[in-house]
N, CA, C and O of each residue as an XYZ file, in Angstrom:
720
protein
N       7.257    -23.341    -23.631
C       8.245    -23.950    -22.860
C       8.084    -25.507    -23.047
O       6.968    -26.025    -23.013
N       9.206    -26.216    -23.241
C       9.079    -27.648    -23.508
C       9.591    -28.417    -22.329
O      10.546    -28.036    -21.651
N       8.921    -29.503    -22.118
C       9.330    -30.263    -20.942
C      10.306    -31.409    -21.492
O      10.468    -31.566    -22.703
N      10.923    -32.172    -20.565
C      11.827    -33.180    -20.899
C      11.074    -34.357    -21.654
O      11.610    -35.039    -22.528
N       9.762    -34.515    -21.212
C       8.992    -35.567    -21.720
C       8.574    -35.246    -23.187
O       8.567    -36.149    -24.024
N       8.245    -34.038    -23.491
C       7.997    -33.716    -24.903
C       9.213    -33.741    -25.809
O       9.106    -34.067    -26.992
N      10.414    -33.384    -25.236
C      11.646    -33.455    -26.037
C      11.916    -34.879    -26.341
O      12.349    -35.143    -27.463
N      11.711    -35.845    -25.471
C      11.994    -37.210    -25.652
C      11.074    -37.834    -26.717
O      11.463    -38.672    -27.532
N       9.785    -37.339    -26.637
C       8.884    -37.770    -27.662
C       9.104    -37.191    -29.044
O       8.753    -37.820    -30.042
N       9.681    -35.999    -29.119
C       9.997    -35.363    -30.352
C      11.193    -35.904    -30.974
O      11.255    -35.972    -32.202
N      12.205    -36.316    -30.192
C      13.419    -36.743    -30.746
C      13.307    -37.998    -31.758
O      13.930    -37.991    -32.819
N      12.548    -38.985    -31.405
C      12.432    -40.028    -32.454
C      11.853    -39.574    -33.821
O      12.242    -40.049    -34.888
N      10.898    -38.622    -33.712
C      10.292    -38.081    -34.860
C      11.274    -37.291    -35.652
O      11.311    -37.359    -36.880
N      12.085    -36.528    -34.933
C      13.118    -35.706    -35.627
C      14.184    -36.545    -36.274
O      14.689    -36.194    -37.340
N      14.552    -37.697    -35.620
C      15.534    -38.618    -36.189
C      15.045    -39.370    -37.385
O      15.840    -39.793    -38.224
N      13.773    -39.544    -37.480
C      13.165    -40.271    -38.646
C      12.591    -39.374    -39.704
O      11.736    -39.765    -40.499
N      13.084    -38.169    -39.690
C      12.685    -37.230    -40.813
C      11.289    -36.750    -40.524
O      10.608    -36.440    -41.501
N      10.749    -36.640    -39.290
C       9.446    -36.124    -38.940
C       8.443    -37.110    -38.845
O       7.301    -36.774    -38.534
N       8.761    -38.419    -39.101
C       7.872    -39.464    -39.043
C       8.015    -40.143    -37.600
O       9.113    -40.348    -37.082
N       6.869    -40.448    -37.042
C       6.879    -41.016    -35.748
C       6.617    -42.546    -35.790
O       5.816    -42.990    -36.613
N       7.227    -43.314    -34.982
C       7.050    -44.732    -34.972
C       6.501    -45.174    -33.586
O       6.709    -44.568    -32.535
N       5.837    -46.211    -33.711
C       5.131    -46.757    -32.435
C       5.967    -47.882    -31.847
O       5.532    -48.620    -30.963
N       7.186    -47.984    -32.371
C       8.011    -49.078    -31.733
C       8.437    -48.918    -30.327
O       8.870    -47.828    -29.953
N       8.348    -49.902    -29.538
C       8.897    -49.785    -28.195
C      10.182    -50.434    -28.116
O      10.405    -51.414    -28.826
N      11.130    -49.938    -27.246
C      12.452    -50.519    -27.082
C      12.213    -51.917    -26.417
O      11.491    -52.069    -25.432
N      12.865    -52.883    -27.028
C      12.756    -54.178    -26.602
C      13.444    -54.331    -25.206
O      14.558    -53.843    -25.017
N      12.813    -54.968    -24.294
C      13.386    -55.207    -22.977
C      14.059    -56.504    -22.907
O      14.591    -56.860    -21.855
N      14.074    -57.210    -23.924
C      14.805    -58.513    -23.950
C      16.178    -58.328    -24.119
O      16.610    -57.520    -24.941
N      16.953    -59.058    -23.359
C      18.363    -59.022    -23.555
C      18.954    -60.019    -24.493
O      18.301    -61.037    -24.719
N      20.095    -59.850    -25.057
C      20.578    -60.785    -26.021
C      20.877    -62.101    -25.301
O      21.265    -62.106    -24.132
N      20.686    -63.243    -26.032
C      20.963    -64.515    -25.340
C      22.434    -64.613    -24.941
O      23.325    -64.079    -25.601
N      22.642    -65.308    -23.847
C      24.043    -65.550    -23.362
C      24.579    -66.744    -24.099
O      23.931    -67.775    -24.278
N      25.816    -66.534    -24.518
C      26.493    -67.623    -25.249
C      27.488    -68.256    -24.346
O      28.366    -67.530    -23.878
N      27.463    -69.569    -24.028
C      28.421    -70.172    -23.212
C      29.399    -70.981    -24.042
O      29.066    -72.049    -24.557
N      30.550    -70.485    -24.158
C      31.634    -71.057    -25.060
C      32.190    -72.241    -24.188
O      32.311    -72.183    -22.964
N      32.499    -73.270    -24.935
C      33.246    -74.462    -24.391
C      34.684    -74.319    -24.845
O      34.978    -74.165    -26.030
N      35.574    -74.374    -23.859
C      37.033    -74.344    -24.353
C      37.418    -75.472    -25.275
O      37.020    -76.609    -25.023
N      38.190    -75.218    -26.359
C      38.558    -76.227    -27.241
C      39.902    -76.704    -26.865
O      40.873    -75.962    -26.716
N      39.901    -78.046    -26.713
C      41.257    -78.639    -26.317
C      42.177    -78.705    -27.469
O      41.703    -79.012    -28.563
N      43.470    -78.447    -27.349
C      44.384    -78.599    -28.424
C      44.576    -80.035    -28.759
O      44.727    -80.892    -27.889
N      44.567    -80.290    -30.062
C      44.655    -81.634    -30.477
C      46.005    -82.339    -30.218
O      46.055    -83.569    -30.178
N      47.083    -81.580    -30.046
C      48.348    -82.190    -29.772
C      48.475    -82.621    -28.252
O      49.342    -83.430    -27.922
N      47.590    -82.065    -27.325
C      47.734    -82.461    -25.990
C      46.483    -83.220    -25.535
O      45.345    -82.779    -25.691
N      46.771    -84.377    -24.969
C      45.564    -85.171    -24.629
C      44.920    -84.551    -23.382
O      45.620    -83.901    -22.606
N      43.687    -84.719    -23.176
C      42.858    -84.100    -22.095
C      43.314    -84.793    -20.830
O      43.416    -84.086    -19.828
N      43.609    -86.107    -20.737
C      44.015    -86.766    -19.580
C      44.734    -88.010    -20.012
O      44.557    -88.443    -21.151
N      45.559    -88.625    -19.137
C      46.293    -89.793    -19.541
C      45.213    -91.028    -19.774
O      44.342    -91.322    -18.955
N      45.417    -91.658    -20.968
C      44.478    -92.642    -21.353
C      45.088    -94.106    -21.063
O      46.227    -94.412    -21.417
N      44.251    -94.945    -20.410
C      44.680    -96.287    -20.111
C      44.573    -97.164    -21.451
O      43.456    -97.355    -21.934
N      45.649    -97.667    -22.023
C      45.672    -98.445    -23.134
C      44.705    -99.801    -23.065
O      44.166   -100.295    -24.056
N      44.603   -100.244    -21.876
C      43.857   -101.466    -21.634
C      42.301   -101.203    -21.807
O      41.534   -102.152    -21.968
N      41.852    -99.877    -21.769
C      40.441    -99.694    -21.847
C      40.053    -99.596    -23.313
O      38.849    -99.481    -23.545
N      40.902    -99.626    -24.338
C      40.580    -99.614    -25.709
C      39.987   -100.933    -26.103
O      40.436   -101.957    -25.587
N      38.950   -100.992    -27.036
C      38.239   -102.176    -27.315
C      39.151   -103.135    -28.156
O      39.930   -102.687    -28.998
N      39.025   -104.416    -27.904
C      39.662   -105.408    -28.685
C      38.638   -106.492    -29.004
O      37.617   -106.604    -28.325
N      38.924   -107.333    -30.091
C      38.061   -108.405    -30.446
C      38.171   -109.630    -29.460
O      39.220   -109.769    -28.832
N      37.182   -110.484    -29.303
C      37.279   -111.621    -28.473
C      38.531   -112.418    -28.881
O      38.831   -112.594    -30.062
N      39.230   -112.879    -27.871
C      40.464   -113.633    -28.122
C      41.739   -112.870    -28.209
O      42.821   -113.453    -28.132
N      41.643   -111.594    -28.367
C      42.783   -110.675    -28.485
C      43.215   -110.216    -27.077
O      42.397   -110.024    -26.177
N      44.508   -110.054    -26.940
C      45.106   -109.420    -25.725
C      44.821   -108.020    -25.691
O      44.729   -107.420    -26.762
N      44.660   -107.376    -24.532
C      44.406   -105.945    -24.427
C      45.574   -105.120    -24.942
O      46.688   -105.642    -24.986
N      45.399   -103.917    -25.318
C      46.515   -103.054    -25.838
C      47.535   -102.807    -24.657
O      47.170   -102.642    -23.493
N      48.784   -102.800    -25.054
C      49.794   -102.460    -24.080
C      50.258   -101.062    -24.404
O      50.094   -100.591    -25.530
N      50.845   -100.386    -23.412
C      51.289    -99.077    -23.647
C      52.428    -98.992    -24.836
O      52.472    -98.051    -25.628
N      53.217    -99.952    -24.850
C      54.285    -99.971    -26.004
C      53.578   -100.157    -27.262
O      53.949    -99.462    -28.208
N      52.526   -101.060    -27.448
C      51.841   -101.235    -28.712
C      51.167    -99.968    -29.126
O      51.163    -99.618    -30.306
N      50.588    -99.264    -28.162
C      49.874    -98.080    -28.452
C      50.802    -96.948    -28.870
O      50.478    -96.150    -29.750
N      52.006    -96.892    -28.200
C      53.011    -95.833    -28.571
C      53.580    -96.115    -29.921
O      53.996    -95.187    -30.615
N      53.614    -97.340    -30.320
C      54.104    -97.712    -31.623
C      53.211    -97.248    -32.709
O      53.644    -96.774    -33.760
N      51.845    -97.407    -32.411
C      50.844    -96.880    -33.339
C      50.955    -95.450    -33.455
O      51.093    -94.919    -34.557
N      50.896    -94.721    -32.260
C      51.041    -93.294    -32.307
C      52.218    -92.806    -33.053
O      52.099    -91.850    -33.818
N      53.407    -93.439    -32.866
C      54.616    -92.937    -33.543
C      54.373    -93.179    -35.088
O      54.771    -92.314    -35.868
N      53.732    -94.328    -35.577
C      53.503    -94.592    -37.035
C      52.576    -93.496    -37.543
O      52.776    -92.972    -38.639
N      51.542    -93.138    -36.738
C      50.646    -92.034    -37.242
C      51.269    -90.748    -37.367
O      51.066    -90.029    -38.346
N      52.100    -90.398    -36.311
C      52.759    -89.084    -36.284
C      53.740    -89.036    -37.526
O      53.816    -88.029    -38.229
N      54.448    -90.116    -37.747
C      55.305    -90.175    -38.930
C      54.541    -90.027    -40.201
O      54.988    -89.336    -41.116
N      53.378    -90.667    -40.286
C      52.456    -90.618    -41.435
C      52.055    -89.099    -41.692
O      52.143    -88.607    -42.817
N      51.619    -88.402    -40.608
C      51.254    -87.110    -40.690
C      52.363    -86.163    -41.299
O      52.078    -85.338    -42.168
N      53.559    -86.311    -40.832
C      54.657    -85.530    -41.356
C      54.914    -85.829    -42.800
O      55.176    -84.924    -43.592
N      54.842    -87.070    -43.149
C      55.023    -87.449    -44.582
C      53.941    -87.006    -45.547
O      54.217    -86.672    -46.700
N      52.690    -87.006    -45.060
C      51.580    -86.532    -45.861
C      51.641    -85.045    -46.063
O      51.367    -84.529    -47.146
N      52.034    -84.316    -44.921
C      52.151    -82.870    -45.039
C      53.224    -82.509    -46.016
O      53.070    -81.560    -46.785
N      54.331    -83.258    -46.005
C      55.397    -83.004    -47.013
C      54.959    -83.242    -48.445
O      55.233    -82.468    -49.362
N      54.203    -84.452    -48.592
C      53.620    -84.700    -49.874
C      52.783    -83.626    -50.448
O      52.897    -83.278    -51.623
N      51.902    -83.074    -49.581
C      50.990    -82.039    -49.886
C      51.744    -80.776    -50.392
O      51.396    -80.192    -51.418
N      52.733    -80.406    -49.668
C      53.563    -79.280    -50.043
C      54.217    -79.456    -51.373
O      54.239    -78.523    -52.176
N      54.746    -80.609    -51.635
C      55.313    -80.883    -52.876
C      54.419    -80.872    -54.095
O      54.702    -80.365    -55.181
N      53.264    -81.522    -53.760
C      52.254    -81.602    -54.794
C      51.654    -80.183    -55.181
O      51.296    -79.920    -56.329
N      51.577    -79.298    -54.124
C      51.060    -78.007    -54.368
C      52.038    -77.195    -55.179
O      51.650    -76.459    -56.086
N      53.276    -77.326    -54.860
C      54.337    -76.587    -55.673
C      54.337    -77.119    -57.146
O      54.470    -76.333    -58.084
N      54.190    -78.415    -57.328
C      54.202    -79.008    -58.696
C      52.945    -78.503    -59.431
O      53.008    -78.193    -60.621
N      51.842    -78.425    -58.746
C      50.623    -77.934    -59.401
C      50.680    -76.531    -59.828
O      50.233    -76.176    -60.918
N      51.227    -75.721    -58.981
C      51.426    -74.366    -59.355
C      52.284    -74.162    -60.599
O      51.988    -73.311    -61.438
N      53.339    -74.942    -60.706
C      54.173    -74.933    -61.877
C      53.379    -75.539    -63.062
O      53.462    -75.002    -64.167
N      52.674    -76.549    -62.887
C      51.770    -77.059    -64.074
C      50.780    -76.083    -64.509
O      50.539    -75.940    -65.708
N      50.172    -75.381    -63.578
C      49.132    -74.527    -64.016
C      49.692    -73.258    -64.679
O      49.082    -72.678    -65.578
N      50.861    -72.857    -64.206
C      51.456    -71.685    -64.850
C      52.035    -72.012    -66.187
O      52.026    -71.189    -67.103
N      52.549    -73.240    -66.307
C      53.152    -73.588    -67.684
C      52.097    -73.985    -68.621
O      52.319    -73.937    -69.831
N      50.996    -74.362    -68.171
C      49.849    -74.749    -69.009
C      49.180    -73.691    -69.768
O      48.537    -73.954    -70.784
N      49.317    -72.426    -69.279
C      48.780    -71.238    -69.907
C      49.648    -70.650    -70.894
O      49.159    -69.800    -71.639
N      50.894    -70.977    -71.021
C      51.810    -70.335    -71.885
C      51.717    -70.830    -73.324
O      51.470    -72.013    -73.559
N      51.909    -69.957    -74.261
C      51.956    -70.349    -75.701
C      50.629    -70.785    -76.325
O      50.071    -71.850    -76.063
N      50.186    -69.872    -77.164
C      48.803    -70.121    -77.805
C      48.981    -71.187    -78.861
O      48.005    -71.876    -79.158
N      50.141    -71.380    -79.452
C      50.334    -72.272    -80.475
C      50.813    -73.717    -80.107
O      51.465    -74.376    -80.917
N      50.502    -74.163    -78.956
C      51.011    -75.410    -78.455
C      50.331    -76.612    -79.163
O      49.182    -76.567    -79.603
N      51.136    -77.673    -79.229
C      50.594    -78.814    -79.926
C      49.506    -79.382    -79.118
O      49.636    -79.340    -77.895
N      48.413    -79.927    -79.649
C      47.379    -80.503    -78.924
C      47.801    -81.720    -78.070
O      47.203    -81.983    -77.027
N      48.858    -82.475    -78.530
C      49.398    -83.627    -77.776
C      50.103    -83.112    -76.532
O      50.023    -83.751    -75.484
N      50.769    -82.016    -76.609
C      51.444    -81.380    -75.382
C      50.452    -80.870    -74.372
O      50.615    -81.006    -73.160
N      49.345    -80.236    -74.963
C      48.273    -79.949    -74.005
C      47.604    -81.004    -73.304
O      47.260    -80.873    -72.129
N      47.384    -82.140    -74.033
C      46.788    -83.269    -73.410
C      47.712    -83.895    -72.447
O      47.232    -84.366    -71.415
N      48.980    -83.955    -72.662
C      49.940    -84.434    -71.668
C      50.018    -83.616    -70.468
O      50.134    -84.132    -69.356
N      49.955    -82.284    -70.662
C      50.039    -81.428    -69.503
C      48.803    -81.495    -68.624
O      48.867    -81.369    -67.402
N      47.667    -81.698    -69.297
C      46.398    -81.845    -68.568
C      46.415    -83.234    -67.759
O      45.973    -83.278    -66.611
N      46.910    -84.296    -68.362
C      47.065    -85.487    -67.726
C      47.929    -85.402    -66.490
O      47.578    -85.905    -65.423
N      49.039    -84.770    -66.652
C      50.027    -84.620    -65.470
C      49.406    -83.797    -64.394
O      49.569    -84.104    -63.213
N      48.652    -82.690    -64.779
C      47.945    -81.916    -63.797
C      46.906    -82.639    -63.025
O      46.780    -82.492    -61.809
N      46.116    -83.471    -63.787
C      45.066    -84.212    -63.094
C      45.641    -85.297    -62.205
O      45.118    -85.529    -61.115
N      46.756    -86.006    -62.655
C      47.317    -86.934    -61.815
C      47.963    -86.305    -60.556
O      47.887    -86.897    -59.480
N      48.593    -85.122    -60.672
C      49.152    -84.435    -59.489
C      48.009    -83.965    -58.488
O      48.179    -83.978    -57.268
N      46.875    -83.563    -59.074
C      45.718    -83.067    -58.307
C      45.230    -84.329    -57.448
O      45.027    -84.246    -56.237
N      45.074    -85.414    -58.131
C      44.634    -86.693    -57.494
C      45.641    -87.120    -56.366
O      45.197    -87.586    -55.316
N      46.921    -86.975    -56.557
C      47.865    -87.343    -55.555
C      47.744    -86.411    -54.297
O      47.737    -86.853    -53.148
N      47.658    -85.175    -54.595
C      47.489    -84.147    -53.537
C      46.146    -84.378    -52.686
O      46.112    -84.287    -51.458
N      45.153    -84.658    -53.418
C      43.824    -84.904    -52.662
C      43.872    -86.202    -51.884
O      43.293    -86.240    -50.798
N      44.525    -87.292    -52.350
C      44.737    -88.452    -51.663
C      45.607    -88.198    -50.393
O      45.351    -88.745    -49.320
N      46.572    -87.401    -50.560
C      47.536    -87.130    -49.450
C      46.723    -86.364    -48.279
O      46.863    -86.621    -47.083
N      45.880    -85.416    -48.790
C      45.017    -84.651    -47.801
C      44.043    -85.578    -47.060
O      43.830    -85.421    -45.858
N      43.463    -86.527    -47.767
C      42.602    -87.485    -47.143
C      43.255    -88.340    -46.126
O      42.748    -88.543    -45.022
N      44.450    -88.867    -46.532
C      45.244    -89.762    -45.623
C      45.687    -88.966    -44.364
O      45.720    -89.493    -43.252
N      46.024    -87.682    -44.592
C      46.385    -86.794    -43.437
C      45.322    -86.662    -42.464
O      45.550    -86.774    -41.259
N      44.103    -86.416    -42.959
C      42.907    -86.318    -42.062
C      42.592    -87.578    -41.320
O      42.221    -87.534    -40.147
N      42.739    -88.764    -42.013
C      42.531    -90.008    -41.430
C      43.599    -90.293    -40.305
O      43.273    -90.892    -39.280
N      44.783    -89.882    -40.509
C      45.801    -90.137    -39.426
C      45.562    -89.156    -38.318
O      45.758    -89.520    -37.159
N      45.147    -87.917    -38.591
C      44.809    -86.995    -37.417
C      43.621    -87.494    -36.645
O      43.559    -87.388    -35.421
N      42.646    -88.058    -37.405
C      41.489    -88.614    -36.733
C      41.803    -89.830    -35.867
O      41.298    -89.945    -34.750
N      42.578    -90.674    -36.343
C      43.066    -91.798    -35.631
C      43.785    -91.445    -34.242
O      43.546    -92.070    -33.208
N      44.656    -90.419    -34.322
C      45.291    -89.883    -33.063
C      44.305    -89.279    -32.166
O      44.415    -89.426    -30.949
N      43.342    -88.604    -32.692
C      42.273    -88.092    -31.866
C      41.390    -89.092    -31.214
O      40.937    -88.885    -30.089
N      41.116    -90.236    -31.928
C      40.396    -91.401    -31.296
C      41.259    -92.031    -30.155
O      40.724    -92.498    -29.150
N      42.537    -92.030    -30.333
C      43.437    -92.605    -29.314
C      43.282    -91.695    -28.030
O      43.130    -92.192    -26.915
N      43.325    -90.431    -28.239
C      43.260    -89.451    -27.073
C      41.925    -89.512    -26.433
O      41.817    -89.341    -25.218
N      40.860    -89.759    -27.225
C      39.522    -89.780    -26.581
C      39.187    -91.177    -25.983
O      38.190    -91.338    -25.279
N      40.073    -92.208    -26.294
C      39.800    -93.538    -25.805
C      38.792    -94.302    -26.551
O      38.243    -95.287    -26.058
N      38.512    -93.815    -27.863
C      37.590    -94.567    -28.709
C      38.271    -95.214    -29.860
O      37.613    -95.727    -30.765
N      39.649    -95.204    -29.852
C      40.341    -95.901    -30.866
C      40.074    -97.436    -30.892
O      40.235    -98.103    -29.870
N      39.682    -97.971    -32.019
C      39.485    -99.360    -32.166
C      38.031    -99.774    -32.189
O      37.740   -100.966    -32.291
N      37.103    -98.826    -32.097
C      35.687    -99.104    -32.290
C      35.246    -98.732    -33.692
O      35.596    -97.661    -34.189
N      34.525    -99.553    -34.299
C      34.097    -99.357    -35.623
C      33.100    -98.105    -35.707
O      32.112    -98.041    -34.976
N      33.401    -97.169    -36.592
C      32.561    -95.977    -36.803
C      31.146    -96.381    -37.223
O      30.208    -95.626    -36.967
N      30.964    -97.497    -37.835
C      29.696    -97.820    -38.410
C      28.809    -98.677    -37.413
O      27.660    -98.329    -37.143
N      29.351    -99.728    -36.918
C      28.587   -100.619    -36.000
C      28.988   -100.592    -34.523
O      28.276   -101.147    -33.687
N      30.112    -99.957    -34.189
C      30.550    -99.883    -32.761
C      31.308   -101.007    -32.157
O      31.787   -100.947    -31.025
N      31.412   -102.124    -33.010
C      32.126   -103.320    -32.549
C      33.567   -103.066    -32.684
O      33.962   -102.214    -33.480
N      34.468   -103.823    -31.881
C      35.816   -103.630    -32.006
C      36.375   -103.955    -33.453
O      35.893   -104.880    -34.105
N      37.385   -103.184    -33.925
C      37.932   -103.279    -35.150
C      38.944   -104.515    -35.236
O      39.049   -105.287    -36.189
N      39.616   -104.538    -34.119
C      40.612   -105.687    -34.128
C      42.030   -105.117    -33.962
O      42.476   -104.306    -34.773
N      42.690   -105.524    -32.969
C      44.053   -105.087    -32.750
C      44.971   -105.365    -33.918
O      45.742   -104.500    -34.333
N      44.890   -106.545    -34.434
C      45.814   -106.943    -35.582
C      45.569   -105.936    -36.706
O      46.529   -105.383    -37.243
N      44.355   -105.692    -37.064
C      44.004   -104.811    -38.166
C      44.607   -103.432    -37.982
O      45.227   -102.877    -38.889
N      44.410   -102.883    -36.770
C      44.895   -101.563    -36.448
C      46.362   -101.460    -36.441
O      46.931   -100.448    -36.851
N      47.010   -102.527    -35.966
C      48.469   -102.604    -36.136
C      49.066   -102.538    -37.501
O      50.121   -101.952    -37.742
N      48.270   -103.228    -38.468
C      48.653   -103.296    -39.767
C      48.321   -101.968    -40.542
O      49.102   -101.528    -41.386
N      47.088   -101.320    -40.214
C      46.545   -100.182    -40.836
C      46.044    -99.308    -39.796
O      44.832    -99.306    -39.578
N      46.864    -98.523    -39.088
C      46.370    -97.723    -37.949
C      45.321    -96.712    -38.236
O      44.734    -96.185    -37.291
N      45.029    -96.391    -39.490
C      43.985    -95.358    -39.871
C      42.610    -95.969    -39.974
O      41.625    -95.262    -40.187
N      42.531    -97.330    -39.819
C      41.208    -98.009    -40.077
C      40.159    -97.478    -39.031
O      40.393    -97.281    -37.839
N      39.002    -97.286    -39.657
C      37.848    -96.823    -38.810
C      36.756    -97.782    -38.886
O      35.789    -97.643    -38.136
N      36.815    -98.743    -39.721
C      35.633    -99.716    -39.823
C      36.231   -101.152    -39.607
O      37.364   -101.466    -39.971
N      35.400   -101.937    -39.012
C      35.780   -103.439    -38.758
C      35.764   -104.052    -40.258
O      35.314   -103.487    -41.255
N      36.338   -105.290    -40.194
C      36.332   -105.946    -41.556
C      35.049   -106.152    -42.197
O      34.890   -105.948    -43.401
N      34.073   -106.577    -41.375
C      32.738   -106.834    -41.979
C      32.147   -105.516    -42.537
O      31.626   -105.547    -43.651
N      32.191   -104.461    -41.896
C      31.584   -103.148    -42.378
C      32.513   -102.698    -43.607
O      31.974   -102.248    -44.618
N      33.795   -102.807    -43.528
C      34.526   -102.452    -44.690
C      34.220   -103.237    -46.022
O      34.185   -102.673    -47.115
N      34.003   -104.565    -45.844
C      33.653   -105.351    -46.930
C      32.281   -105.001    -47.468
O      32.063   -104.976    -48.679
N      31.346   -104.727    -46.543
C      29.979   -104.210    -46.948
C      30.103   -102.931    -47.675
O      29.431   -102.807    -48.699
N      30.890   -101.931    -47.283
C      31.102   -100.709    -47.972
C      31.719   -100.828    -49.380
O      31.355   -100.143    -50.336
N      32.733   -101.805    -49.417
C      33.311   -102.013    -50.760
C      32.465   -102.672    -51.823
O      32.723   -102.578    -53.023
N      31.440   -103.347    -51.325
C      30.491   -104.058    -52.318
C      29.503   -103.069    -52.922
O      28.888   -103.344    -53.952
N      29.349   -101.865    -52.247
C      28.430   -100.949    -52.738
C      28.848   -100.301    -54.011
O      28.119    -99.468    -54.549
């Protein structure tokens, strides 16, 4: 006659092909994961006061109209870069498809096709980079950090940002970077 205790002891051995193991069941629970909700990038978390954005000494604070103008320029840039990427991708597909046709192609034609392909890839990569910079600038505006140099933390300057809204470095840090 078998007892429940002997059946429980026998079942691991039966499951392992007759081998017994000395492993004890772990009493530890799996760690709890606390997920933080991700905010949608198109919707700001809260209204941002333009006057709280950093400016250089002697500059007037940002106004709502000036900030809206920068946001509009960045939004238009994003749409333009997305369009450029789509066009470049379509042209690259055509260049890659045409580049493999014909085993007896003239070497000058092959070189020309390779040059066109490389130029198109460069344009597509540049558009992707500019697209990311524009998105990052809009995110900085939402977070209230727009206008601070990513390198030194000093204000970039309102005039510089109005001329080049994707700027992430102040003039001093940008010059230092370009010298390298």
